[in-house]
Amino acid sequence: MAEGPARDLRSAAAVWLARAAWLALALLGGRAFGEALAPHSRGVEVAGTVALWAGWGAAALALAVPSTVSLTVVRTGVPVALVAALLAASGADGAVSAALAVGLAALACAAVASGELGQAFAQASAYGHERRFVLRPPAWVVLPAVVSWTVLCAAAIGAPLAWGARSWALAALLTVVAGLLAWVLGQRFHRLSRRWLVIVPVGVVIHDHLVLGETVMLRTKQLDRLGLALAGTDAADLTGPAGGHAVEIGLRDHETVVFAPSRNEPNGRAIHARAMLVAPTRPGRFLAEAARRGLPVR
């Protein structure tokens, strides 16, 4: 089987695994949530049930319609189900139902976090004959993203339960916190979903407004070499930096690269680079596609 069809099949498999796990969570794991809510007041039980179905429906819709927006929604929302399943497991009567809920939620999380699913969702929003390859996040954004998401998750889970318990002040506070965080973090998380290394008919594009102040567009005639970066390379680091293997793009002449504004450099910083590093989640797949399109891979 050719690399292209095999690649597409792996991406499709990751998407369908996420969809299947998410559907199974509603059909087979719902009992654990019901058992955990049953001992509480009727208001808490109803509010919790409505919130669970609303969250499940939003993620199910996003999984059904792949796009970069959907990628942000599922990677932000699906992990909330795992936290909810762990909380429900502590209050569920049956070990089997609790294990099913936690296991299916964990499987859905693993699927939506995979590079394969990210690749499929990013490509679903692509134009024409371009091929998008999602970039790995810089190390410095991971911890703040996890901490801020944790606060959002706690507020999103706690708000409907507080409304159901008629704890009006707490419910209002948690709702405001959840709403503000969803608005602010949604935009920031979406920026992570829109970081790509793109092969287009005329060359290669680095689209990364988190690291770069301007999109880097390189025509085929400007490219000298594409390949995995070697240790000790002096290529300009455009990865963030991010961990893992990087792809080195060597050029025939120096090109101007503008970094995004920072606290120390509010107007950004421009450099002249003859080689640059980028970090797609699937570097081998990028190089295979580049070679298939006749770019200088070596």
JSON list of C-alpha atoms in Angstrom, two decimals, residues 94-210:
[
{"chain": "A", "resi": 94, "resn": "GLY", "atom": "CA", "xyz": [-20.79, -0.74, 40.56]},
{"chain": "A", "resi": 95, "resn": "ALA", "atom": "CA", "xyz": [-17.12, -1.30, 39.85]},
{"chain": "A", "resi": 96, "resn": "VAL", "atom": "CA", "xyz": [-17.86, -2.44, 36.29]},
{"chain": "A", "resi": 97, "resn": "SER", "atom": "CA", "xyz": [-19.82, 0.68, 35.33]},
{"chain": "A", "resi": 98, "resn": "ALA", "atom": "CA", "xyz": [-17.16, 2.89, 36.92]},
{"chain": "A", "resi": 99, "resn": "ALA", "atom": "CA", "xyz": [-14.35, 1.11, 35.08]},
{"chain": "A", "resi": 100, "resn": "LEU", "atom": "CA", "xyz": [-16.23, 1.37, 31.79]},
{"chain": "A", "resi": 101, "resn": "ALA", "atom": "CA", "xyz": [-16.78, 5.10, 32.20]},
{"chain": "A", "resi": 102, "resn": "VAL", "atom": "CA", "xyz": [-13.15, 5.81, 33.10]},
{"chain": "A", "resi": 103, "resn": "GLY", "atom": "CA", "xyz": [-11.75, 3.45, 30.45]},
{"chain": "A", "resi": 104, "resn": "LEU", "atom": "CA", "xyz": [-13.89, 4.81, 27.61]},
{"chain": "A", "resi": 105, "resn": "ALA", "atom": "CA", "xyz": [-13.22, 8.42, 28.59]},
{"chain": "A", "resi": 106, "resn": "ALA", "atom": "CA", "xyz": [-9.47, 7.70, 28.72]},
{"chain": "A", "resi": 107, "resn": "LEU", "atom": "CA", "xyz": [-9.63, 6.03, 25.30]},
{"chain": "A", "resi": 108, "resn": "ALA", "atom": "CA", "xyz": [-11.46, 9.03, 23.84]},
{"chain": "A", "resi": 109, "resn": "CYS", "atom": "CA", "xyz": [-8.86, 11.38, 25.35]},
{"chain": "A", "resi": 110, "resn": "ALA", "atom": "CA", "xyz": [-5.98, 9.37, 23.90]},
{"chain": "A", "resi": 111, "resn": "ALA", "atom": "CA", "xyz": [-7.61, 9.39, 20.46]},
{"chain": "A", "resi": 112, "resn": "VAL", "atom": "CA", "xyz": [-8.29, 13.14, 20.35]},
{"chain": "A", "resi": 113, "resn": "ALA", "atom": "CA", "xyz": [-4.79, 13.92, 21.64]},
{"chain": "A", "resi": 114, "resn": "SER", "atom": "CA", "xyz": [-3.14, 11.81, 18.94]},
{"chain": "A", "resi": 115, "resn": "GLY", "atom": "CA", "xyz": [-1.20, 13.35, 16.10]},
{"chain": "A", "resi": 116, "resn": "GLU", "atom": "CA", "xyz": [-3.25, 11.26, 13.67]},
{"chain": "A", "resi": 117, "resn": "LEU", "atom": "CA", "xyz": [-6.53, 12.88, 14.68]},
{"chain": "A", "resi": 118, "resn": "GLY", "atom": "CA", "xyz": [-4.93, 16.33, 14.75]},
{"chain": "A", "resi": 119, "resn": "GLN", "atom": "CA", "xyz": [-3.65, 15.74, 11.24]},
{"chain": "A", "resi": 120, "resn": "ALA", "atom": "CA", "xyz": [-7.10, 14.72, 9.98]},
{"chain": "A", "resi": 121, "resn": "PHE", "atom": "CA", "xyz": [-8.92, 17.67, 11.57]},
{"chain": "A", "resi": 122, "resn": "ALA", "atom": "CA", "xyz": [-6.36, 20.23, 10.36]},
{"chain": "A", "resi": 123, "resn": "GLN", "atom": "CA", "xyz": [-6.46, 18.81, 6.84]},
{"chain": "A", "resi": 124, "resn": "ALA", "atom": "CA", "xyz": [-10.26, 18.95, 6.82]},
{"chain": "A", "resi": 125, "resn": "SER", "atom": "CA", "xyz": [-10.02, 22.77, 6.77]},
{"chain": "A", "resi": 126, "resn": "ALA", "atom": "CA", "xyz": [-7.27, 22.88, 4.13]},
{"chain": "A", "resi": 127, "resn": "TYR", "atom": "CA", "xyz": [-7.63, 24.69, 0.83]},
{"chain": "A", "resi": 128, "resn": "GLY", "atom": "CA", "xyz": [-7.15, 23.09, -2.58]},
{"chain": "A", "resi": 129, "resn": "HIS", "atom": "CA", "xyz": [-4.04, 20.93, -2.91]},
{"chain": "A", "resi": 130, "resn": "GLU", "atom": "CA", "xyz": [-2.30, 22.09, 0.26]},
{"chain": "A", "resi": 131, "resn": "ARG", "atom": "CA", "xyz": [-1.24, 19.50, 2.83]},
{"chain": "A", "resi": 132, "resn": "ARG", "atom": "CA", "xyz": [-1.15, 20.62, 6.46]},
{"chain": "A", "resi": 133, "resn": "PHE", "atom": "CA", "xyz": [1.07, 19.10, 9.15]},
{"chain": "A", "resi": 134, "resn": "VAL", "atom": "CA", "xyz": [0.28, 20.10, 12.73]},
{"chain": "A", "resi": 135, "resn": "LEU", "atom": "CA", "xyz": [3.20, 21.47, 14.75]},
{"chain": "A", "resi": 136, "resn": "ARG", "atom": "CA", "xyz": [4.07, 20.28, 18.26]},
{"chain": "A", "resi": 137, "resn": "PRO", "atom": "CA", "xyz": [3.43, 22.87, 20.99]},
{"chain": "A", "resi": 138, "resn": "PRO", "atom": "CA", "xyz": [6.41, 24.73, 22.45]},
{"chain": "A", "resi": 139, "resn": "ALA", "atom": "CA", "xyz": [7.45, 23.44, 25.87]},
{"chain": "A", "resi": 140, "resn": "TRP", "atom": "CA", "xyz": [6.76, 26.78, 27.55]},
{"chain": "A", "resi": 141, "resn": "VAL", "atom": "CA", "xyz": [3.02, 26.72, 26.76]},
{"chain": "A", "resi": 142, "resn": "VAL", "atom": "CA", "xyz": [2.29, 23.23, 28.11]},
{"chain": "A", "resi": 143, "resn": "LEU", "atom": "CA", "xyz": [2.30, 23.89, 31.87]},
{"chain": "A", "resi": 144, "resn": "PRO", "atom": "CA", "xyz": [0.28, 27.15, 31.72]},
{"chain": "A", "resi": 145, "resn": "ALA", "atom": "CA", "xyz": [-2.21, 25.47, 29.37]},
{"chain": "A", "resi": 146, "resn": "VAL", "atom": "CA", "xyz": [-2.67, 22.51, 31.73]},
{"chain": "A", "resi": 147, "resn": "VAL", "atom": "CA", "xyz": [-3.06, 24.72, 34.81]},
{"chain": "A", "resi": 148, "resn": "SER", "atom": "CA", "xyz": [-5.55, 27.09, 33.16]},
{"chain": "A", "resi": 149, "resn": "TRP", "atom": "CA", "xyz": [-7.50, 24.18, 31.66]},
{"chain": "A", "resi": 150, "resn": "THR", "atom": "CA", "xyz": [-7.72, 22.58, 35.12]},
{"chain": "A", "resi": 151, "resn": "VAL", "atom": "CA", "xyz": [-9.31, 25.72, 36.54]},
{"chain": "A", "resi": 152, "resn": "LEU", "atom": "CA", "xyz": [-11.73, 25.86, 33.59]},
{"chain": "A", "resi": 153, "resn": "CYS", "atom": "CA", "xyz": [-12.59, 22.18, 34.09]},
{"chain": "A", "resi": 154, "resn": "ALA", "atom": "CA", "xyz": [-13.30, 22.64, 37.80]},
{"chain": "A", "resi": 155, "resn": "ALA", "atom": "CA", "xyz": [-15.54, 25.65, 37.15]},
{"chain": "A", "resi": 156, "resn": "ALA", "atom": "CA", "xyz": [-17.39, 23.92, 34.28]},
{"chain": "A", "resi": 157, "resn": "ILE", "atom": "CA", "xyz": [-18.13, 20.84, 36.39]},
{"chain": "A", "resi": 158, "resn": "GLY", "atom": "CA", "xyz": [-18.92, 22.73, 39.57]},
{"chain": "A", "resi": 159, "resn": "ALA", "atom": "CA", "xyz": [-21.22, 25.42, 38.13]},
{"chain": "A", "resi": 160, "resn": "PRO", "atom": "CA", "xyz": [-24.21, 23.23, 37.10]},
{"chain": "A", "resi": 161, "resn": "LEU", "atom": "CA", "xyz": [-23.96, 21.21, 40.33]},
{"chain": "A", "resi": 162, "resn": "ALA", "atom": "CA", "xyz": [-23.99, 24.41, 42.37]},
{"chain": "A", "resi": 163, "resn": "TRP", "atom": "CA", "xyz": [-27.06, 25.66, 40.46]},
{"chain": "A", "resi": 164, "resn": "GLY", "atom": "CA", "xyz": [-28.79, 22.34, 41.15]},
{"chain": "A", "resi": 165, "resn": "ALA", "atom": "CA", "xyz": [-27.91, 22.59, 44.84]},
{"chain": "A", "resi": 166, "resn": "ARG", "atom": "CA", "xyz": [-29.29, 26.17, 44.90]},
{"chain": "A", "resi": 167, "resn": "SER", "atom": "CA", "xyz": [-25.99, 27.59, 46.07]},
{"chain": "A", "resi": 168, "resn": "TRP", "atom": "CA", "xyz": [-26.70, 30.75, 44.13]},
{"chain": "A", "resi": 169, "resn": "ALA", "atom": "CA", "xyz": [-23.62, 32.80, 44.98]},
{"chain": "A", "resi": 170, "resn": "LEU", "atom": "CA", "xyz": [-21.20, 29.94, 44.31]},
{"chain": "A", "resi": 171, "resn": "ALA", "atom": "CA", "xyz": [-23.08, 28.95, 41.15]},
{"chain": "A", "resi": 172, "resn": "ALA", "atom": "CA", "xyz": [-22.94, 32.50, 39.79]},
{"chain": "A", "resi": 173, "resn": "LEU", "atom": "CA", "xyz": [-19.24, 32.82, 40.60]},
{"chain": "A", "resi": 174, "resn": "LEU", "atom": "CA", "xyz": [-18.35, 29.50, 38.96]},
{"chain": "A", "resi": 175, "resn": "THR", "atom": "CA", "xyz": [-20.47, 30.32, 35.90]},
{"chain": "A", "resi": 176, "resn": "VAL", "atom": "CA", "xyz": [-18.71, 33.66, 35.42]},
{"chain": "A", "resi": 177, "resn": "VAL", "atom": "CA", "xyz": [-15.28, 32.05, 35.88]},
{"chain": "A", "resi": 178, "resn": "ALA", "atom": "CA", "xyz": [-16.13, 29.25, 33.45]},
{"chain": "A", "resi": 179, "resn": "GLY", "atom": "CA", "xyz": [-17.51, 31.69, 30.87]},
{"chain": "A", "resi": 180, "resn": "LEU", "atom": "CA", "xyz": [-14.55, 34.05, 31.02]},
{"chain": "A", "resi": 181, "resn": "LEU", "atom": "CA", "xyz": [-12.00, 31.24, 30.91]},
{"chain": "A", "resi": 182, "resn": "ALA", "atom": "CA", "xyz": [-13.81, 29.54, 28.03]},
{"chain": "A", "resi": 183, "resn": "TRP", "atom": "CA", "xyz": [-13.70, 32.81, 26.06]},
{"chain": "A", "resi": 184, "resn": "VAL", "atom": "CA", "xyz": [-10.06, 33.64, 26.78]},
{"chain": "A", "resi": 185, "resn": "LEU", "atom": "CA", "xyz": [-8.62, 30.13, 26.72]},
{"chain": "A", "resi": 186, "resn": "GLY", "atom": "CA", "xyz": [-10.69, 29.13, 23.72]},
{"chain": "A", "resi": 187, "resn": "GLN", "atom": "CA", "xyz": [-8.89, 31.72, 21.63]},
{"chain": "A", "resi": 188, "resn": "ARG", "atom": "CA", "xyz": [-5.48, 30.75, 22.98]},
{"chain": "A", "resi": 189, "resn": "PHE", "atom": "CA", "xyz": [-6.06, 27.02, 22.58]},
{"chain": "A", "resi": 190, "resn": "HIS", "atom": "CA", "xyz": [-7.35, 27.60, 19.05]},
{"chain": "A", "resi": 191, "resn": "ARG", "atom": "CA", "xyz": [-4.07, 29.27, 18.20]},
{"chain": "A", "resi": 192, "resn": "LEU", "atom": "CA", "xyz": [-2.37, 25.97, 19.04]},
{"chain": "A", "resi": 193, "resn": "SER", "atom": "CA", "xyz": [-4.71, 24.17, 16.62]},
{"chain": "A", "resi": 194, "resn": "ARG", "atom": "CA", "xyz": [-3.76, 26.60, 13.84]},
{"chain": "A", "resi": 195, "resn": "ARG", "atom": "CA", "xyz": [0.00, 25.96, 13.88]},
{"chain": "A", "resi": 196, "resn": "TRP", "atom": "CA", "xyz": [0.98, 24.12, 10.68]},
{"chain": "A", "resi": 197, "resn": "LEU", "atom": "CA", "xyz": [3.80, 23.31, 8.35]},
{"chain": "A", "resi": 198, "resn": "VAL", "atom": "CA", "xyz": [2.07, 23.32, 4.97]},
{"chain": "A", "resi": 199, "resn": "ILE", "atom": "CA", "xyz": [3.06, 21.92, 1.60]},
{"chain": "A", "resi": 200, "resn": "VAL", "atom": "CA", "xyz": [1.45, 23.98, -1.14]},
{"chain": "A", "resi": 201, "resn": "PRO", "atom": "CA", "xyz": [1.75, 23.67, -4.94]},
{"chain": "A", "resi": 202, "resn": "VAL", "atom": "CA", "xyz": [4.45, 26.37, -5.08]},
{"chain": "A", "resi": 203, "resn": "GLY", "atom": "CA", "xyz": [6.51, 25.35, -2.06]},
{"chain": "A", "resi": 204, "resn": "VAL", "atom": "CA", "xyz": [6.31, 25.28, 1.75]},
{"chain": "A", "resi": 205, "resn": "VAL", "atom": "CA", "xyz": [4.59, 27.57, 4.27]},
{"chain": "A", "resi": 206, "resn": "ILE", "atom": "CA", "xyz": [5.22, 27.84, 8.02]},
{"chain": "A", "resi": 207, "resn": "HIS", "atom": "CA", "xyz": [1.97, 29.09, 9.57]},
{"chain": "A", "resi": 208, "resn": "ASP", "atom": "CA", "xyz": [2.59, 29.70, 13.27]},
{"chain": "A", "resi": 209, "resn": "HIS", "atom": "CA", "xyz": [1.33, 32.94, 14.85]},
{"chain": "A", "resi": 210, "resn": "LEU", "atom": "CA", "xyz": [2.37, 31.71, 18.29]}
]
